[in-house]
Coordinates of C-alpha atoms in Angstrom, one line a residue:
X1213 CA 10.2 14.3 -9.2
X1214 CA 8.7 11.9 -6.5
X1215 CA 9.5 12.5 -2.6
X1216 CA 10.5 9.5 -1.1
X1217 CA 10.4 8.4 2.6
X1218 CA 13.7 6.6 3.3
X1219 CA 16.5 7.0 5.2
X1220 CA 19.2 7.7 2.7
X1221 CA 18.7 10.4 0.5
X1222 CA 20.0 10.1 -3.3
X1223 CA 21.9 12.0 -5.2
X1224 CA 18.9 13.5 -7.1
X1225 CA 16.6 13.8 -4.3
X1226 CA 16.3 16.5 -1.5
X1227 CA 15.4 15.7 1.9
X1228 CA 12.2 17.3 3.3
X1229 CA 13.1 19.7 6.5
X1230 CA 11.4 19.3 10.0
X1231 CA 10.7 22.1 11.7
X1232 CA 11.2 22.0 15.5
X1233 CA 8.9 20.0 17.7
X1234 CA 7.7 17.9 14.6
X1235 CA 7.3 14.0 15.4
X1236 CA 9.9 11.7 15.7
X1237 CA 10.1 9.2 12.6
X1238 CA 8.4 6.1 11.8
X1239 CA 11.3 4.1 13.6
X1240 CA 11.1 6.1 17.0
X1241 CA 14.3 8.1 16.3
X1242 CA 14.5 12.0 15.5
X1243 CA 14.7 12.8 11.9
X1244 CA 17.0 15.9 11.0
X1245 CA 16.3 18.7 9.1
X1246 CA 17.8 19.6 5.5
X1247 CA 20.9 22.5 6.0
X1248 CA 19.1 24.1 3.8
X1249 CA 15.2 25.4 3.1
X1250 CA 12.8 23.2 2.2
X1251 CA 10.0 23.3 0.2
X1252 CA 6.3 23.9 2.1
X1253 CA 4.9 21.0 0.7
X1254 CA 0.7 21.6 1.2
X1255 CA -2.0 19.3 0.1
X1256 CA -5.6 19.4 0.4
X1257 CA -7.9 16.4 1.8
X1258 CA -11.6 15.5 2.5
X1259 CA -13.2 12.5 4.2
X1260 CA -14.2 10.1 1.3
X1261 CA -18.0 9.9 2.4
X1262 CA -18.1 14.0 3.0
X1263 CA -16.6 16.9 4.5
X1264 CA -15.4 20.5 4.4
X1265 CA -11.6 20.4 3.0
X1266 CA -8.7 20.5 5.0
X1267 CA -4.7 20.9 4.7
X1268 CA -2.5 19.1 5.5
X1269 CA 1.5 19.9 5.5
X1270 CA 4.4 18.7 7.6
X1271 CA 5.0 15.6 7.3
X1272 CA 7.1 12.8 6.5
X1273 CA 6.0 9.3 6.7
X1274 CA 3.0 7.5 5.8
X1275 CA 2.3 7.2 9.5
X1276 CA 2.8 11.1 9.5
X1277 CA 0.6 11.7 6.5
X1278 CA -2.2 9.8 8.7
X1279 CA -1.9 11.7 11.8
X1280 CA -1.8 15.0 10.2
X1281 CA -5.1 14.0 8.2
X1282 CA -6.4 13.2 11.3
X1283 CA -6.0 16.3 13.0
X1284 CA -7.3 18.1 10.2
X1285 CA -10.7 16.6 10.7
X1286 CA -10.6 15.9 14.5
X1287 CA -10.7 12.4 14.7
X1288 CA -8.0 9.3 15.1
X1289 CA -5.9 8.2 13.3
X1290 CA -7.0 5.1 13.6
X1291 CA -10.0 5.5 12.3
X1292 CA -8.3 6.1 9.1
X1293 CA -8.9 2.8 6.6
X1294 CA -6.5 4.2 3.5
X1295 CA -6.6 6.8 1.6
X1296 CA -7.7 7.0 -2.4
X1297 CA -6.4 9.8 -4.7
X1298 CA -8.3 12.5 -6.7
X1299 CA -11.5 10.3 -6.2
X1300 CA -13.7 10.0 -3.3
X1301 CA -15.0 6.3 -4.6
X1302 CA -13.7 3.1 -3.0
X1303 CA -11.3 2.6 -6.7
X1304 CA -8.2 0.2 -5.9
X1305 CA -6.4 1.8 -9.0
X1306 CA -6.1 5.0 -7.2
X1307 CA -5.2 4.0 -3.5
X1308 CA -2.5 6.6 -2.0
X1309 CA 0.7 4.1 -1.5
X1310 CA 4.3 5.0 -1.0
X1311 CA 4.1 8.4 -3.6
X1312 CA 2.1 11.5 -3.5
X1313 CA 2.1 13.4 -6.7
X1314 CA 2.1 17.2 -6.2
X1315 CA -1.1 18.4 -7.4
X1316 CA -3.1 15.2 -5.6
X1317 CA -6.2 15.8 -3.6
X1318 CA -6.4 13.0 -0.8
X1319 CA -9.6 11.8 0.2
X1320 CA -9.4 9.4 3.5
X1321 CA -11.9 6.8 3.9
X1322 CA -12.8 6.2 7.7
X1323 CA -14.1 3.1 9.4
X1324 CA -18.0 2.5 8.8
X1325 CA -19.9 -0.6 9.2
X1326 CA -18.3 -3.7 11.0
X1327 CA -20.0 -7.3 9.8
X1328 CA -18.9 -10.7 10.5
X1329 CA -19.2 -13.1 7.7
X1330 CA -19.1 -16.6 7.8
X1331 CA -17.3 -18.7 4.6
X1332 CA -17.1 -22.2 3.8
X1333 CA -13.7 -23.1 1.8
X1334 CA -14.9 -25.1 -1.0
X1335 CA -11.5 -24.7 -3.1
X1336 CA -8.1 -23.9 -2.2
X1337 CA -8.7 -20.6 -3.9
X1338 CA -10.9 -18.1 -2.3
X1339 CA -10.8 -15.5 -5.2
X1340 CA -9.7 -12.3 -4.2
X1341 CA -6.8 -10.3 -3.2
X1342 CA -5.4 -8.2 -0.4
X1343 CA -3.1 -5.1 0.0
X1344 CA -3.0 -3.1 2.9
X1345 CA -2.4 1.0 3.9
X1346 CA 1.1 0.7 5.2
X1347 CA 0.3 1.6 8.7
X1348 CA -1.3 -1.4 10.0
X1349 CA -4.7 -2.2 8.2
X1350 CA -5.1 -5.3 5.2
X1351 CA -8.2 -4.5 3.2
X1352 CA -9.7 -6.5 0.3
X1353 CA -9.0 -5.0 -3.2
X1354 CA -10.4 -7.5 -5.4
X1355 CA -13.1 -10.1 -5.3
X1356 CA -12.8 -12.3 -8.9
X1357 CA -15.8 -12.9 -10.9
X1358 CA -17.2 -16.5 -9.6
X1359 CA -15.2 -17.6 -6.8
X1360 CA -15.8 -18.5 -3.3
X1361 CA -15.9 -14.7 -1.7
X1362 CA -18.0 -13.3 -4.7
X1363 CA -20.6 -15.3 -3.2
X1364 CA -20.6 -13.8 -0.3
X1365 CA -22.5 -10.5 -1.2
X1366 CA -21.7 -8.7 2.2
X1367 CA -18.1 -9.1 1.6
X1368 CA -17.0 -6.1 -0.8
X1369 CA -13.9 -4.8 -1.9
X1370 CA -12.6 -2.0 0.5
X1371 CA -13.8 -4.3 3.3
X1372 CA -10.5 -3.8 6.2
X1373 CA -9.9 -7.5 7.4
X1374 CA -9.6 -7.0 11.1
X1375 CA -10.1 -10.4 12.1
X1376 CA -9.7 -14.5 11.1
X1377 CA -11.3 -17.2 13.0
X1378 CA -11.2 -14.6 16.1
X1379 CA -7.6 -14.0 16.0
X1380 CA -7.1 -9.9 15.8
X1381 CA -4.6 -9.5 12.3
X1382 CA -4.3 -5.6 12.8
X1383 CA -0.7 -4.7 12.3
X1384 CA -0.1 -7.7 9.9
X1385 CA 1.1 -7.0 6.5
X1386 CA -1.0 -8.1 3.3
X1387 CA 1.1 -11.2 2.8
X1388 CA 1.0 -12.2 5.6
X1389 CA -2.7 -12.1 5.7
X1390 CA -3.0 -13.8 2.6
X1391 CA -0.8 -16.5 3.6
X1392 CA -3.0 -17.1 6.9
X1393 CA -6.3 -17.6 4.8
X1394 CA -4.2 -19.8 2.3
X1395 CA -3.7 -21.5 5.3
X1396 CA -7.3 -22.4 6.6
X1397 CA -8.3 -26.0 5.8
X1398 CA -10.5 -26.6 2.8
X1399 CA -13.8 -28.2 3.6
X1400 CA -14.4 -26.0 6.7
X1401 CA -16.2 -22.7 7.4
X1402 CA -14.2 -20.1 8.8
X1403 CA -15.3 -16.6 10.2
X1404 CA -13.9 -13.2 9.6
X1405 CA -14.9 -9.7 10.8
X1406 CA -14.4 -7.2 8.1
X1407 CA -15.1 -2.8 8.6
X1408 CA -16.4 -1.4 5.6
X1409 CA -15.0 2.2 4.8
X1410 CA -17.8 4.8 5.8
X1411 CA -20.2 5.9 3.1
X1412 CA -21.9 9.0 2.0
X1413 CA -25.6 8.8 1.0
X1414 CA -25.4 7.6 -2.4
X1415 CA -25.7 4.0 -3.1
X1416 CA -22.8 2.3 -5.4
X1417 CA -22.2 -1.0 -6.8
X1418 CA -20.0 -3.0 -5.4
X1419 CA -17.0 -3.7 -7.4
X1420 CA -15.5 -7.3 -7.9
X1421 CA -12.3 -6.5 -9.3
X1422 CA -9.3 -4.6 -9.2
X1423 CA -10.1 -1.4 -11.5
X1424 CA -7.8 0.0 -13.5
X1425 CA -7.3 3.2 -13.9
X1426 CA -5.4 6.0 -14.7
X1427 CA -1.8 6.5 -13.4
X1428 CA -1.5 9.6 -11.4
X1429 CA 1.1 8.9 -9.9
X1430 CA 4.4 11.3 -10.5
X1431 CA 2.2 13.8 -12.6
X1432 CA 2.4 17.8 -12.0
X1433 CA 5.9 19.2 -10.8
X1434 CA 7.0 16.1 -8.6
X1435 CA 6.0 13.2 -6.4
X1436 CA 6.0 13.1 -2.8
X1437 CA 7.9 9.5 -2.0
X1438 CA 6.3 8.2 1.3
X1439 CA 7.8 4.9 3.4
X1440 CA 6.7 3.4 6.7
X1441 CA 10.2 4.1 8.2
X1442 CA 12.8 6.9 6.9
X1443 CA 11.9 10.9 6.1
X1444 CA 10.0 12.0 2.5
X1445 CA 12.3 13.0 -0.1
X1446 CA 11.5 14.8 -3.2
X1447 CA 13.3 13.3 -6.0
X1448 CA 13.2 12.8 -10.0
X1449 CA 11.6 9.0 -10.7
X1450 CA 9.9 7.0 -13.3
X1451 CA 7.1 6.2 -12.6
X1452 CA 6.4 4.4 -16.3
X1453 CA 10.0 2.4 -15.5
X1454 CA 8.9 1.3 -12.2
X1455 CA 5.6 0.2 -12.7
X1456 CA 7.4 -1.9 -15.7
X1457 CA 9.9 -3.7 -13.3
X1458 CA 7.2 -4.4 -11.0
X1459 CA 5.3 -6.2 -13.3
X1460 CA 8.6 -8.3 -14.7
X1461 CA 8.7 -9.1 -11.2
X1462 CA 5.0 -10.2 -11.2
X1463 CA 6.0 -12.5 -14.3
X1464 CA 9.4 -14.2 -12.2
X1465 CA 7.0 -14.8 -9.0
X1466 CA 4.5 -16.5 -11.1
X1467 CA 7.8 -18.6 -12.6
X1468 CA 9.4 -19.7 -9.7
X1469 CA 6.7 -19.4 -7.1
X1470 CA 3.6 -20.1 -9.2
X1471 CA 2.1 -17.1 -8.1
X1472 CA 1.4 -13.4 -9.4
X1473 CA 0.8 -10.9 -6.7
X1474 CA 1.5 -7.4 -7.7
X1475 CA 1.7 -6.4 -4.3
X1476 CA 4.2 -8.4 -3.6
X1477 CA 6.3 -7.7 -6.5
X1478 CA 5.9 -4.0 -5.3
X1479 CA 7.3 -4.8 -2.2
X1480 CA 10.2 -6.6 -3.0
X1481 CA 11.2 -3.7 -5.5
X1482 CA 11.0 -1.3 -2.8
X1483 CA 13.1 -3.8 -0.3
X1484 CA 15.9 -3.9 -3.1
X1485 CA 15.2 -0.4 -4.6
X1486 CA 17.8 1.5 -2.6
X1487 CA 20.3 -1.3 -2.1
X1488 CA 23.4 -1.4 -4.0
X1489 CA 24.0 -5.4 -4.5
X1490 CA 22.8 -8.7 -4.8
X1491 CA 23.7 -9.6 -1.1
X1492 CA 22.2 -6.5 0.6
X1493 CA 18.7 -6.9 -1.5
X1494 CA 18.7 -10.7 -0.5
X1495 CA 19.1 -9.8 3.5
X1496 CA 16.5 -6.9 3.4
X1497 CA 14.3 -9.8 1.5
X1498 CA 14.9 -12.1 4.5
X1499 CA 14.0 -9.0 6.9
X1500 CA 10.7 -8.3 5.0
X1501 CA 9.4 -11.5 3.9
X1502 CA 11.7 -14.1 5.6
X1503 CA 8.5 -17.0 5.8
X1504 CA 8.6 -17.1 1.5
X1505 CA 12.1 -18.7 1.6
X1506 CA 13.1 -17.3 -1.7
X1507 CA 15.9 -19.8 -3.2
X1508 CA 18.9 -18.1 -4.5
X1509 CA 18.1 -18.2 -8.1
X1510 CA 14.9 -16.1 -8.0
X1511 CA 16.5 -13.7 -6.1
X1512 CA 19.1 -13.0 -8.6
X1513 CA 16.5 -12.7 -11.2
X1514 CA 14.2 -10.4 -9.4
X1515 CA 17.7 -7.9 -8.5
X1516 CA 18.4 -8.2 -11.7
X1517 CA 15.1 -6.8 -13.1
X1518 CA 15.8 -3.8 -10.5
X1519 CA 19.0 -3.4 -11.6
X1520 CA 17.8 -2.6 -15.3
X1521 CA 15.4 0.1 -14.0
X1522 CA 18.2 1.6 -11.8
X1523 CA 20.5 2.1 -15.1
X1524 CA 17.3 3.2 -16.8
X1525 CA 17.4 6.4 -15.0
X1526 CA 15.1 5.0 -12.1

């Protein structure tokens, strides 16, 4: 039973009170409270590199979640990188995203190190891909074995990209920042400064690739659903059926774009997730990621892989 962030609630889903003097939303507005109880949702967190554990509770957005973390342990909330789940390592197969299962322990990796690394674009591909925390900060998630960025051993997976050629990217959504380095001319050096998370005293390897791991998400007695904009709701959700039209989406992006970015096929599944036709999921697509210029006939496709996990109990 995942808890969504969103600002429609469902039919099987059950908005998440506020109690009074709680923040405002993600979108600047008040969010109301449920007529009704609500569940005292608690969790439990640490700082990834070491820490006493704290609780956090009372929130609603992912922007929320980040705050509240924050105040647990006395620092920023910008200092907040991302956030893994029921591991303190730096593993891409168990970052916290948009759900929070009930019985997950949070651990927040802070800001550590910042480098600047210089890299010559030898090929068009610079081997490695990019997600981001939802709040503002793209980070590297995987480095592939051989290419241009595994050769640059400073540069590891974790690493928050907070600037290209000088220009500050901080805000910028992961496409977005994949599309500027995409952009950089081939034959020419280019700079970036990267922050890598903060880490306790052991000594790890670093990793190259996306691991995979476990799904946890949706396990215990529900899942906590968690958006940029709109209030958590706790609701009933496959998480098996949805990771399954993400990746058919995966496969029509490599079809019609010649590109697979499961990122990006999780994003536009959550841009047409709550919409209820063809024509609303193409004009949220537009409002999300306008600069792709998705023709017609891929967008039909993708809303029609949605549209079989919707009438598969989604």
């Amino acid at each position: 039973m995942p808890l969504r962030l969103r600002g429609k609630k469902k039919a099987k889903s059950k908005e998440i009170g506020r109690v009074e003097g709680e923040p405002t939303g993600a979108g600047g507005g008040s969010v109301s409270a449920s007529p009704t109880p609500a569940h005292k949702l608690v969790f439990h967190a640490q700082l990834a590199h070491g820490s006493a554990t704290g609780r956090v509770e009372g929130f609603s957005s992912i922007q929320e979640l980040y705050a509240k973390i924050a105040d647990a342990f006395e620092i920023s909330p910008s200092e907040i990188l991302y956030c893994t789940l029921n591991t303190h390592r730096v593993d891409m197969g168990r970052l916290l995203g948009e759900q929070l299962g009930l019985q997950d322990f949070i651990f927040a990796h802070v800001k550590g190190i910042k480098k600047e690394v210089n890299v010559y674009k030898s090929e068009d591909s610079l081997g490695l891909t990019i997600t981001d925390n939802g709040v503002g900060y793209a980070f590297i998630k995987g480095i592939k074995d051989g290419g241009i960025i595994d050769s640059v051993k400073t540069i590891c997976v974790g690493d928050h990209i907070e600037s290209i050629n000088g220009e500050n990217i901080v805000g910028w959504r992961h496409y977005d920042v994949a599309k500027k380095l995409k952009e950089l001319k081939k034959e020419e050096l280019f700079t970036m400064t990267l922050i890598e998370p903060k880490k306790a005293f052991e000594i790890e390897p670093r990793s190259k690739a996306e691991k995979s791991s476990e799904e946890i998400i949706g396990r215990g007695r529900g899942t906590l659903r968690l958006r940029s904009k709109g209030p958590a709701t706790l609701e009933e959700v496959s998480s098996e059926t949805k990771a399954k039209a993400i990746e058919k989406i995966d496969d029509v992006l490599e079809l019609y774009m010649g590109i697979r970015d499961i990122d990006l096929a999780t994003t536009m599944f959550e841009a047409g997730q709550d919409k209820v036709n063809p024509d609303e999921f193409a004009v949220a697509l537009d409002e999300t990621l306008g600069d792709f210029a998705f023709p017609d006939e891929f967008v039909f496709d993708v809303w029609g892989v949605i549209g079989d996990a919707k009438r598969r109990g989604l």
